[in-house]
mmCIF file of C-alpha atoms in Angstrom:
data_model
loop_
_atom_site.group_PDB
_atom_site.id
_atom_site.type_symbol
_atom_site.label_atom_id
_atom_site.label_comp_id
_atom_site.label_asym_id
_atom_site.label_seq_id
_atom_site.Cartn_x
_atom_site.Cartn_y
_atom_site.Cartn_z
ATOM 1 C CA MET X 22 49.382 43.941 -14.866
ATOM 2 C CA LYS X 23 50.545 40.803 -13.247
ATOM 3 C CA PHE X 24 49.807 41.392 -9.671
ATOM 4 C CA GLY X 25 47.108 38.932 -8.414
ATOM 5 C CA LYS X 26 46.956 37.185 -11.565
ATOM 6 C CA VAL X 27 45.647 33.707 -11.907
ATOM 7 C CA ASP X 28 44.711 31.071 -14.501
ATOM 8 C CA ASN X 29 41.309 30.097 -13.189
ATOM 9 C CA PRO X 30 39.366 33.233 -12.153
ATOM 10 C CA ASP X 31 35.893 31.867 -12.396
ATOM 11 C CA GLU X 32 37.179 29.677 -9.624
ATOM 12 C CA ILE X 33 37.841 32.483 -7.167
ATOM 13 C CA ASP X 34 35.403 33.878 -4.618
ATOM 14 C CA PHE X 35 34.811 37.202 -5.327
ATOM 15 C CA LYS X 36 32.394 38.005 -2.395
ATOM 16 C CA LEU X 37 33.492 41.386 -0.775
ATOM 17 C CA PRO X 38 34.255 41.042 3.132
ATOM 18 C CA ALA X 39 31.899 42.410 5.669
ATOM 19 C CA ASP X 40 32.308 46.317 6.342
ATOM 20 C CA ALA X 41 34.979 46.849 9.040
ATOM 21 C CA ALA X 42 32.970 47.994 12.351
ATOM 22 C CA ALA X 43 34.824 51.098 12.631
ATOM 23 C CA ASN X 44 33.842 52.596 9.200
ATOM 24 C CA LYS X 45 30.492 53.818 10.297
ATOM 25 C CA ALA X 46 31.698 55.935 13.159
ATOM 26 C CA LEU X 47 34.277 57.245 11.099
ATOM 27 C CA LEU X 48 31.926 58.153 8.342
ATOM 28 C CA GLY X 49 29.501 59.689 10.566
ATOM 29 C CA GLU X 50 31.949 62.404 11.654
ATOM 30 C CA ALA X 51 32.788 63.334 8.007
ATOM 31 C CA LYS X 52 31.662 66.744 6.610
ATOM 32 C CA LYS X 53 27.716 66.700 5.297
ATOM 33 C CA GLN X 54 27.465 67.371 1.557
ATOM 34 C CA ASP X 55 24.869 66.497 -0.968
ATOM 35 C CA HIS X 56 27.042 63.804 -3.137
ATOM 36 C CA PRO X 57 30.898 62.514 -2.736
ATOM 37 C CA ASN X 58 33.289 63.653 -5.105
ATOM 38 C CA ILE X 59 33.637 60.574 -7.628
ATOM 39 C CA TYR X 60 36.817 60.000 -9.741
ATOM 40 C CA ILE X 61 36.848 56.969 -11.721
ATOM 41 C CA GLY X 62 39.592 55.916 -14.408
ATOM 42 C CA CYS X 63 42.232 53.739 -15.844
ATOM 43 C CA ALA X 64 46.090 53.369 -14.820
ATOM 44 C CA LYS X 65 47.438 54.456 -17.981
ATOM 45 C CA TRP X 66 46.602 56.545 -21.167
ATOM 46 C CA ASN X 67 49.217 54.975 -23.224
ATOM 47 C CA LYS X 68 47.407 53.873 -26.616
ATOM 48 C CA ALA X 69 49.515 50.864 -26.945
ATOM 49 C CA ASP X 70 47.692 49.550 -23.696
ATOM 50 C CA LEU X 71 44.107 51.097 -24.274
ATOM 51 C CA LYS X 72 44.441 49.999 -28.229
ATOM 52 C CA SER X 73 40.942 50.351 -29.714
ATOM 53 C CA PHE X 74 39.694 53.315 -27.120
ATOM 54 C CA TYR X 75 41.421 56.102 -28.966
ATOM 55 C CA PRO X 76 39.499 56.997 -32.335
ATOM 56 C CA LYS X 77 42.025 56.899 -35.488
ATOM 57 C CA GLY X 78 43.691 59.932 -35.975
ATOM 58 C CA THR X 79 44.166 60.576 -32.135
ATOM 59 C CA LYS X 80 47.516 62.471 -31.970
ATOM 60 C CA ASP X 81 47.503 63.427 -28.198
ATOM 61 C CA GLU X 82 46.558 60.601 -25.927
ATOM 62 C CA LEU X 83 46.681 62.398 -22.656
ATOM 63 C CA ALA X 84 44.386 65.217 -24.124
ATOM 64 C CA TYR X 85 41.713 63.196 -25.727
ATOM 65 C CA TYR X 86 42.004 60.563 -22.460
ATOM 66 C CA ALA X 87 40.733 63.960 -20.218
ATOM 67 C CA THR X 88 37.827 64.827 -22.650
ATOM 68 C CA GLN X 89 36.550 61.030 -21.558
ATOM 69 C CA PHE X 90 37.725 60.431 -18.023
ATOM 70 C CA ASN X 91 37.804 63.149 -14.909
ATOM 71 C CA SER X 92 41.023 61.211 -13.605
ATOM 72 C CA ILE X 93 43.912 59.014 -14.112
ATOM 73 C CA GLU X 94 46.029 56.643 -11.938
ATOM 74 C CA LEU X 95 49.309 57.657 -12.744
ATOM 75 C CA ASN X 96 51.752 54.917 -12.284
ATOM 76 C CA ALA X 97 54.442 56.118 -14.602
ATOM 77 C CA THR X 98 55.918 58.250 -12.035
ATOM 78 C CA PHE X 99 56.551 55.021 -10.154
ATOM 79 C CA TYR X 100 59.344 54.265 -12.452
ATOM 80 C CA ASN X 101 60.213 58.091 -13.358
ATOM 81 C CA ASN X 102 61.048 61.157 -11.903
ATOM 82 C CA PHE X 103 59.353 63.167 -14.651
ATOM 83 C CA PRO X 104 60.927 66.746 -15.846
ATOM 84 C CA VAL X 105 59.177 69.612 -14.680
ATOM 85 C CA GLU X 106 58.060 70.661 -18.069
ATOM 86 C CA THR X 107 56.828 67.118 -18.603
ATOM 87 C CA ILE X 108 54.765 67.452 -15.172
ATOM 88 C CA GLU X 109 53.397 71.020 -16.542
ATOM 89 C CA SER X 110 52.305 69.791 -19.811
ATOM 90 C CA TRP X 111 50.122 66.939 -18.468
ATOM 91 C CA TYR X 112 48.672 70.106 -16.313
ATOM 92 C CA ASN X 113 48.156 72.037 -19.759
ATOM 93 C CA LYS X 114 46.782 69.470 -21.306
ATOM 94 C CA THR X 115 44.290 68.814 -19.088
ATOM 95 C CA PRO X 116 40.879 70.453 -17.951
ATOM 96 C CA GLU X 117 40.237 72.273 -14.918
ATOM 97 C CA SER X 118 38.047 69.191 -13.349
ATOM 98 C CA PHE X 119 40.750 66.799 -14.023
ATOM 99 C CA ARG X 120 42.727 65.259 -11.326
ATOM 100 C CA PHE X 121 45.783 62.873 -11.130
ATOM 101 C CA PHE X 122 46.594 60.327 -8.909
ATOM 102 C CA PRO X 123 50.390 59.779 -8.866
ATOM 103 C CA LYS X 124 52.253 56.583 -7.395
ATOM 104 C CA LEU X 125 55.190 57.731 -5.614
ATOM 105 C CA HIS X 126 58.549 56.583 -6.880
ATOM 106 C CA GLN X 127 60.131 53.108 -6.309
ATOM 107 C CA GLY X 128 63.177 54.485 -5.088
ATOM 108 C CA ILE X 129 61.342 55.416 -2.239
ATOM 109 C CA SER X 130 59.223 52.671 -1.451
ATOM 110 C CA HIS X 131 61.208 50.025 -2.813
ATOM 111 C CA TRP X 132 64.489 50.747 -3.124
ATOM 112 C CA LYS X 133 64.992 52.899 0.161
ATOM 113 C CA ARG X 134 62.222 50.837 1.724
ATOM 114 C CA LEU X 135 61.139 54.314 3.659
ATOM 115 C CA LYS X 136 64.751 54.239 5.130
ATOM 116 C CA GLU X 137 66.653 57.768 4.981
ATOM 117 C CA ALA X 138 64.260 58.668 2.256
ATOM 118 C CA LYS X 139 63.367 62.320 2.832
ATOM 119 C CA GLU X 140 65.823 63.777 -0.064
ATOM 120 C CA GLN X 141 64.246 61.118 -2.425
ATOM 121 C CA THR X 142 60.646 62.299 -1.428
ATOM 122 C CA ASP X 143 61.197 65.848 -1.921
ATOM 123 C CA ILE X 144 62.638 65.584 -5.091
ATOM 124 C CA PHE X 145 59.368 63.479 -6.076
ATOM 125 C CA LEU X 146 57.180 66.120 -4.135
ATOM 126 C CA ASP X 147 59.253 68.931 -5.530
ATOM 127 C CA GLY X 148 58.172 68.118 -8.990
ATOM 128 C CA ILE X 149 54.897 66.677 -8.624
ATOM 129 C CA ALA X 150 53.435 69.908 -6.794
ATOM 130 C CA HIS X 151 53.515 71.256 -10.450
ATOM 131 C CA LEU X 152 50.262 69.538 -10.935
ATOM 132 C CA GLN X 153 48.894 72.210 -8.488
ATOM 133 C CA GLU X 154 45.238 71.970 -7.971
ATOM 134 C CA LYS X 155 45.084 68.640 -10.312
ATOM 135 C CA LEU X 156 46.762 66.639 -8.025
ATOM 136 C CA GLY X 157 44.295 64.641 -6.550
ATOM 137 C CA MET X 158 46.071 62.184 -4.383
ATOM 138 C CA LEU X 159 49.493 60.643 -4.071
ATOM 139 C CA PHE X 160 49.549 56.860 -3.287
ATOM 140 C CA LEU X 161 52.539 55.019 -1.584
ATOM 141 C CA GLN X 162 52.643 51.288 -2.659
ATOM 142 C CA MET X 163 55.271 49.049 -0.659
ATOM 143 C CA PRO X 164 56.252 45.626 -1.774
ATOM 144 C CA ASP X 165 55.029 42.114 -1.383
ATOM 145 C CA ASN X 166 57.922 41.579 1.214
ATOM 146 C CA PHE X 167 57.680 44.648 3.095
ATOM 147 C CA GLY X 168 55.820 43.696 6.391
ATOM 148 C CA PRO X 169 55.067 43.827 10.207
ATOM 149 C CA LYS X 170 58.322 43.779 10.841
ATOM 150 C CA ASN X 171 59.070 46.722 8.918
ATOM 151 C CA TRP X 172 56.433 48.972 11.300
ATOM 152 C CA GLU X 173 58.807 50.905 12.907
ATOM 153 C CA ASN X 174 60.167 52.215 9.514
ATOM 154 C CA LEU X 175 56.656 52.600 7.900
ATOM 155 C CA LYS X 176 55.280 54.539 11.184
ATOM 156 C CA SER X 177 58.314 56.970 11.107
ATOM 157 C CA TYR X 178 58.080 57.820 7.492
ATOM 158 C CA LEU X 179 54.292 58.495 7.935
ATOM 159 C CA GLU X 180 54.575 60.381 10.982
ATOM 160 C CA ASP X 181 56.867 62.650 8.837
ATOM 161 C CA TRP X 182 54.831 62.912 5.692
ATOM 162 C CA PRO X 183 53.825 66.717 4.867
ATOM 163 C CA SER X 184 50.140 67.585 5.632
ATOM 164 C CA GLY X 185 49.927 69.350 2.518
ATOM 165 C CA PHE X 186 50.132 66.721 0.220
ATOM 166 C CA PRO X 187 46.907 64.040 0.570
ATOM 167 C CA LEU X 188 48.355 60.564 0.768
ATOM 168 C CA ALA X 189 46.782 56.767 0.449
ATOM 169 C CA LEU X 190 48.837 53.772 1.395
ATOM 170 C CA GLU X 191 48.818 50.242 -0.430
ATOM 171 C CA LEU X 192 50.401 47.310 1.814
ATOM 172 C CA ARG X 193 50.931 44.157 -0.144
ATOM 173 C CA HIS X 194 52.278 41.610 2.760
ATOM 174 C CA THR X 195 49.594 39.477 4.233
ATOM 175 C CA GLY X 196 51.008 39.672 7.709
ATOM 176 C CA TRP X 197 49.302 43.250 7.397
ATOM 177 C CA TYR X 198 45.765 42.001 7.730
ATOM 178 C CA ASP X 199 45.834 38.091 9.007
ATOM 179 C CA GLY X 200 45.883 38.838 12.487
ATOM 180 C CA SER X 201 49.047 37.572 13.137
ATOM 181 C CA TRP X 202 49.696 41.372 14.205
ATOM 182 C CA ASP X 203 47.857 44.229 15.827
ATOM 183 C CA SER X 204 46.813 46.325 12.817
ATOM 184 C CA GLU X 205 44.904 48.900 14.873
ATOM 185 C CA GLN X 206 48.435 50.463 15.592
ATOM 186 C CA LEU X 207 48.505 50.938 11.518
ATOM 187 C CA TYR X 208 45.126 52.190 11.509
ATOM 188 C CA ALA X 209 45.777 55.072 14.602
ATOM 189 C CA VAL X 210 48.542 56.366 12.456
ATOM 190 C CA LEU X 211 46.530 56.741 9.410
ATOM 191 C CA GLU X 212 43.629 58.020 10.805
ATOM 192 C CA LYS X 213 45.862 60.949 13.059
ATOM 193 C CA LYS X 214 47.500 61.516 9.701
ATOM 194 C CA ASN X 215 44.651 61.814 7.602
ATOM 195 C CA ILE X 216 46.248 59.124 5.384
ATOM 196 C CA SER X 217 43.726 57.084 3.308
ATOM 197 C CA HIS X 218 44.010 53.128 3.256
ATOM 198 C CA ILE X 219 43.906 51.963 0.123
ATOM 199 C CA ILE X 220 41.774 48.781 -0.774
ATOM 200 C CA THR X 221 43.266 46.132 -3.087
ATOM 201 C CA ASP X 222 40.813 43.780 -4.930
ATOM 202 C CA SER X 223 42.525 41.656 -6.866
ATOM 203 C CA ALA X 224 41.850 37.748 -7.921
ATOM 204 C CA GLY X 225 44.935 36.264 -6.990
ATOM 205 C CA ARG X 226 45.188 38.292 -3.710
ATOM 206 C CA ARG X 227 42.145 37.996 -1.745
ATOM 207 C CA ASP X 228 44.390 37.769 1.549
ATOM 208 C CA LEU X 229 45.067 41.573 0.871
ATOM 209 C CA LEU X 230 41.230 42.712 0.320
ATOM 210 C CA HIS X 231 40.092 44.468 3.541
ATOM 211 C CA MET X 232 37.243 46.826 3.784
ATOM 212 C CA ARG X 233 38.822 49.017 6.590
ATOM 213 C CA LEU X 234 38.545 52.968 6.000
ATOM 214 C CA THR X 235 40.842 55.416 7.815
ATOM 215 C CA THR X 236 39.458 58.601 6.320
ATOM 216 C CA PRO X 237 36.269 59.677 4.620
ATOM 217 C CA THR X 238 37.825 58.481 1.180
ATOM 218 C CA ALA X 239 37.390 55.292 -0.506
ATOM 219 C CA PHE X 240 40.458 54.742 -2.621
ATOM 220 C CA VAL X 241 40.187 51.335 -4.497
ATOM 221 C CA ARG X 242 42.526 49.599 -7.084
ATOM 222 C CA TYR X 243 40.441 47.268 -8.463
ATOM 223 C CA ASN X 244 42.026 44.426 -10.634
ATOM 224 C CA GLY X 245 39.856 42.815 -13.309
ATOM 225 C CA ALA X 246 40.749 39.413 -14.766
ATOM 226 C CA ASN X 247 39.430 39.820 -18.492
ATOM 227 C CA VAL X 248 36.321 37.365 -17.734
ATOM 228 C CA ASP X 249 32.545 38.214 -17.309
ATOM 229 C CA SER X 250 32.518 38.158 -13.547
ATOM 230 C CA ASP X 251 34.299 41.473 -13.701
ATOM 231 C CA TYR X 252 31.229 43.322 -14.526
ATOM 232 C CA THR X 253 29.103 41.496 -11.130
ATOM 233 C CA ARG X 254 32.378 42.538 -9.125
ATOM 234 C CA LEU X 255 31.575 45.868 -10.038
ATOM 235 C CA ASP X 256 27.847 45.319 -9.049
ATOM 236 C CA ASP X 257 28.996 44.169 -5.692
ATOM 237 C CA TRP X 258 31.399 47.410 -5.532
ATOM 238 C CA PHE X 259 28.750 49.745 -6.438
ATOM 239 C CA GLU X 260 26.621 48.556 -3.717
ATOM 240 C CA ARG X 261 29.192 48.738 -1.112
ATOM 241 C CA LEU X 262 30.069 52.109 -2.353
ATOM 242 C CA GLU X 263 26.324 53.258 -2.314
ATOM 243 C CA GLN X 264 26.247 52.658 1.110
ATOM 244 C CA TRP X 265 29.377 54.534 1.957
ATOM 245 C CA THR X 266 27.723 57.052 0.384
ATOM 246 C CA LYS X 267 24.618 56.889 2.539
ATOM 247 C CA GLU X 268 26.820 56.806 5.801
ATOM 248 C CA GLY X 269 28.557 59.880 4.616
ATOM 249 C CA ILE X 270 31.844 59.110 2.521
ATOM 250 C CA GLU X 271 33.248 62.209 0.996
ATOM 251 C CA ASN X 272 35.400 61.082 -1.790
ATOM 252 C CA ILE X 273 35.512 57.690 -3.947
ATOM 253 C CA TYR X 274 38.507 57.100 -5.958
ATOM 254 C CA PHE X 275 38.077 54.098 -8.080
ATOM 255 C CA PHE X 276 40.816 52.903 -10.552
ATOM 256 C CA VAL X 277 40.264 49.850 -12.836
ATOM 257 C CA HIS X 278 43.482 47.676 -14.000
ATOM 258 C CA GLN X 279 43.151 44.605 -16.166
ATOM 259 C CA ASN X 280 45.468 41.862 -17.422
ATOM 260 C CA HIS X 281 44.925 43.425 -21.037
ATOM 261 C CA GLU X 282 44.326 47.114 -20.336
ATOM 262 C CA GLU X 283 41.891 47.675 -23.437
ATOM 263 C CA ALA X 284 39.019 46.542 -21.389
ATOM 264 C CA SER X 285 39.624 48.931 -18.480
ATOM 265 C CA PRO X 286 37.759 52.128 -20.190
ATOM 266 C CA LEU X 287 34.409 49.598 -20.913
ATOM 267 C CA LEU X 288 34.532 48.744 -16.835
ATOM 268 C CA SER X 289 35.014 52.023 -15.834
ATOM 269 C CA ALA X 290 31.904 53.371 -18.069
ATOM 270 C CA TYR X 291 29.769 50.218 -16.748
ATOM 271 C CA LEU X 292 30.526 51.553 -13.322
ATOM 272 C CA ILE X 293 30.258 55.326 -13.749
ATOM 273 C CA LYS X 294 26.723 54.746 -15.561
ATOM 274 C CA MET X 295 25.433 52.501 -12.517
ATOM 275 C CA PHE X 296 26.330 55.892 -10.367
ATOM 276 C CA ASN X 297 24.628 58.561 -12.696
ATOM 277 C CA ASP X 298 21.153 55.766 -13.190
ATOM 278 C CA LYS X 299 21.241 54.800 -9.514
ATOM 279 C CA LEU X 300 22.418 57.709 -7.639
ATOM 280 C CA GLY X 301 21.652 60.595 -9.951
ATOM 281 C CA MET X 302 25.291 61.464 -10.786
ATOM 282 C CA SER X 303 26.171 63.446 -13.726
ATOM 283 C CA LEU X 304 29.569 61.722 -14.668
ATOM 284 C CA LYS X 305 30.727 61.431 -18.274
ATOM 285 C CA ILE X 306 30.684 57.972 -19.407
ATOM 286 C CA PRO X 307 33.769 57.328 -21.582
ATOM 287 C CA HIS X 308 33.110 56.410 -25.009
ATOM 288 C CA ASP X 309 34.741 53.576 -26.670
ATOM 289 C CA PRO X 310 34.504 54.135 -30.533
ATOM 290 C CA ASN X 311 35.315 50.590 -31.381
ATOM 291 C CA SER X 312 33.535 48.699 -28.789
ATOM 292 C CA GLU X 313 30.652 46.533 -29.623
ATOM 293 C CA LYS X 314 30.168 45.250 -26.135
ATOM 294 C CA GLN X 315 29.802 48.789 -24.735
ATOM 295 C CA LYS X 316 26.578 48.941 -27.198
ATOM 296 C CA THR X 317 25.247 45.426 -25.721
ATOM 297 C CA LEU X 318 25.856 46.245 -22.218
ATOM 298 C CA PHE X 319 24.266 49.703 -22.251
ATOM 299 C CA ASP X 320 21.632 49.006 -24.702
ATOM 300 C CA GLY X 321 20.355 46.231 -22.505
ATOM 301 C CA GLN X 322 20.083 48.685 -19.599
#
């Protein structure tokens, strides 16, 4: 995970921005429910990345991962259009309650840059639809050099998006958020199409960190820096998510990334435990069999 990586994370101001003024009204219109649907997970299930997370002798990494987590942010689909048989195998290896959050293929976002991308989109959706009810939400990540000058292409693509596939959008050009462009145009389309606005929290890209929801769903991509402040940052995030929960948020999708991914399960477990302890949730806490730090953190709580 190179995006937003810095050599000096201790010098970064990790304070979360103030909440967007529009959020309270948006969440006030959400469906009333006892608690939000909460899905917290990692970006990958690959043993080479998560290393010590898997017990010795684990033969099927996804099958084991799905016993510990209720979701996965599926970045692999950005690089490959997988055969239907592979997608169906993912479905069959995971429990009924498990959800996948796949990234749209780079051919759509980075090669075509959304122009004349209907054929590529249809191919992707035809395949990923085989996840059936386990498809949580797709997400479209645009490249760093895709800025407001490309607004008409983005608007056209979003307005044509099929409503049967829940979608979230991640933008990585600072021009969308620095006040140089009227971002209300973007928010209006996202709200109209019921497309969620991804919140990206990364050490080296504080310029992208916003707090503007466009649906009653918080989709957060959290990039840790493999330092102790990763945990205090999660404390702050829990406070914000708790606030949104009180205001009526329906879904929380929170995915943890790291420069060294082996720490991702531990960070995820830390956040999950806060939801269980402080909001009365009963989410499974993933267990890292080789993590002394997990024992230290949890024994002290």
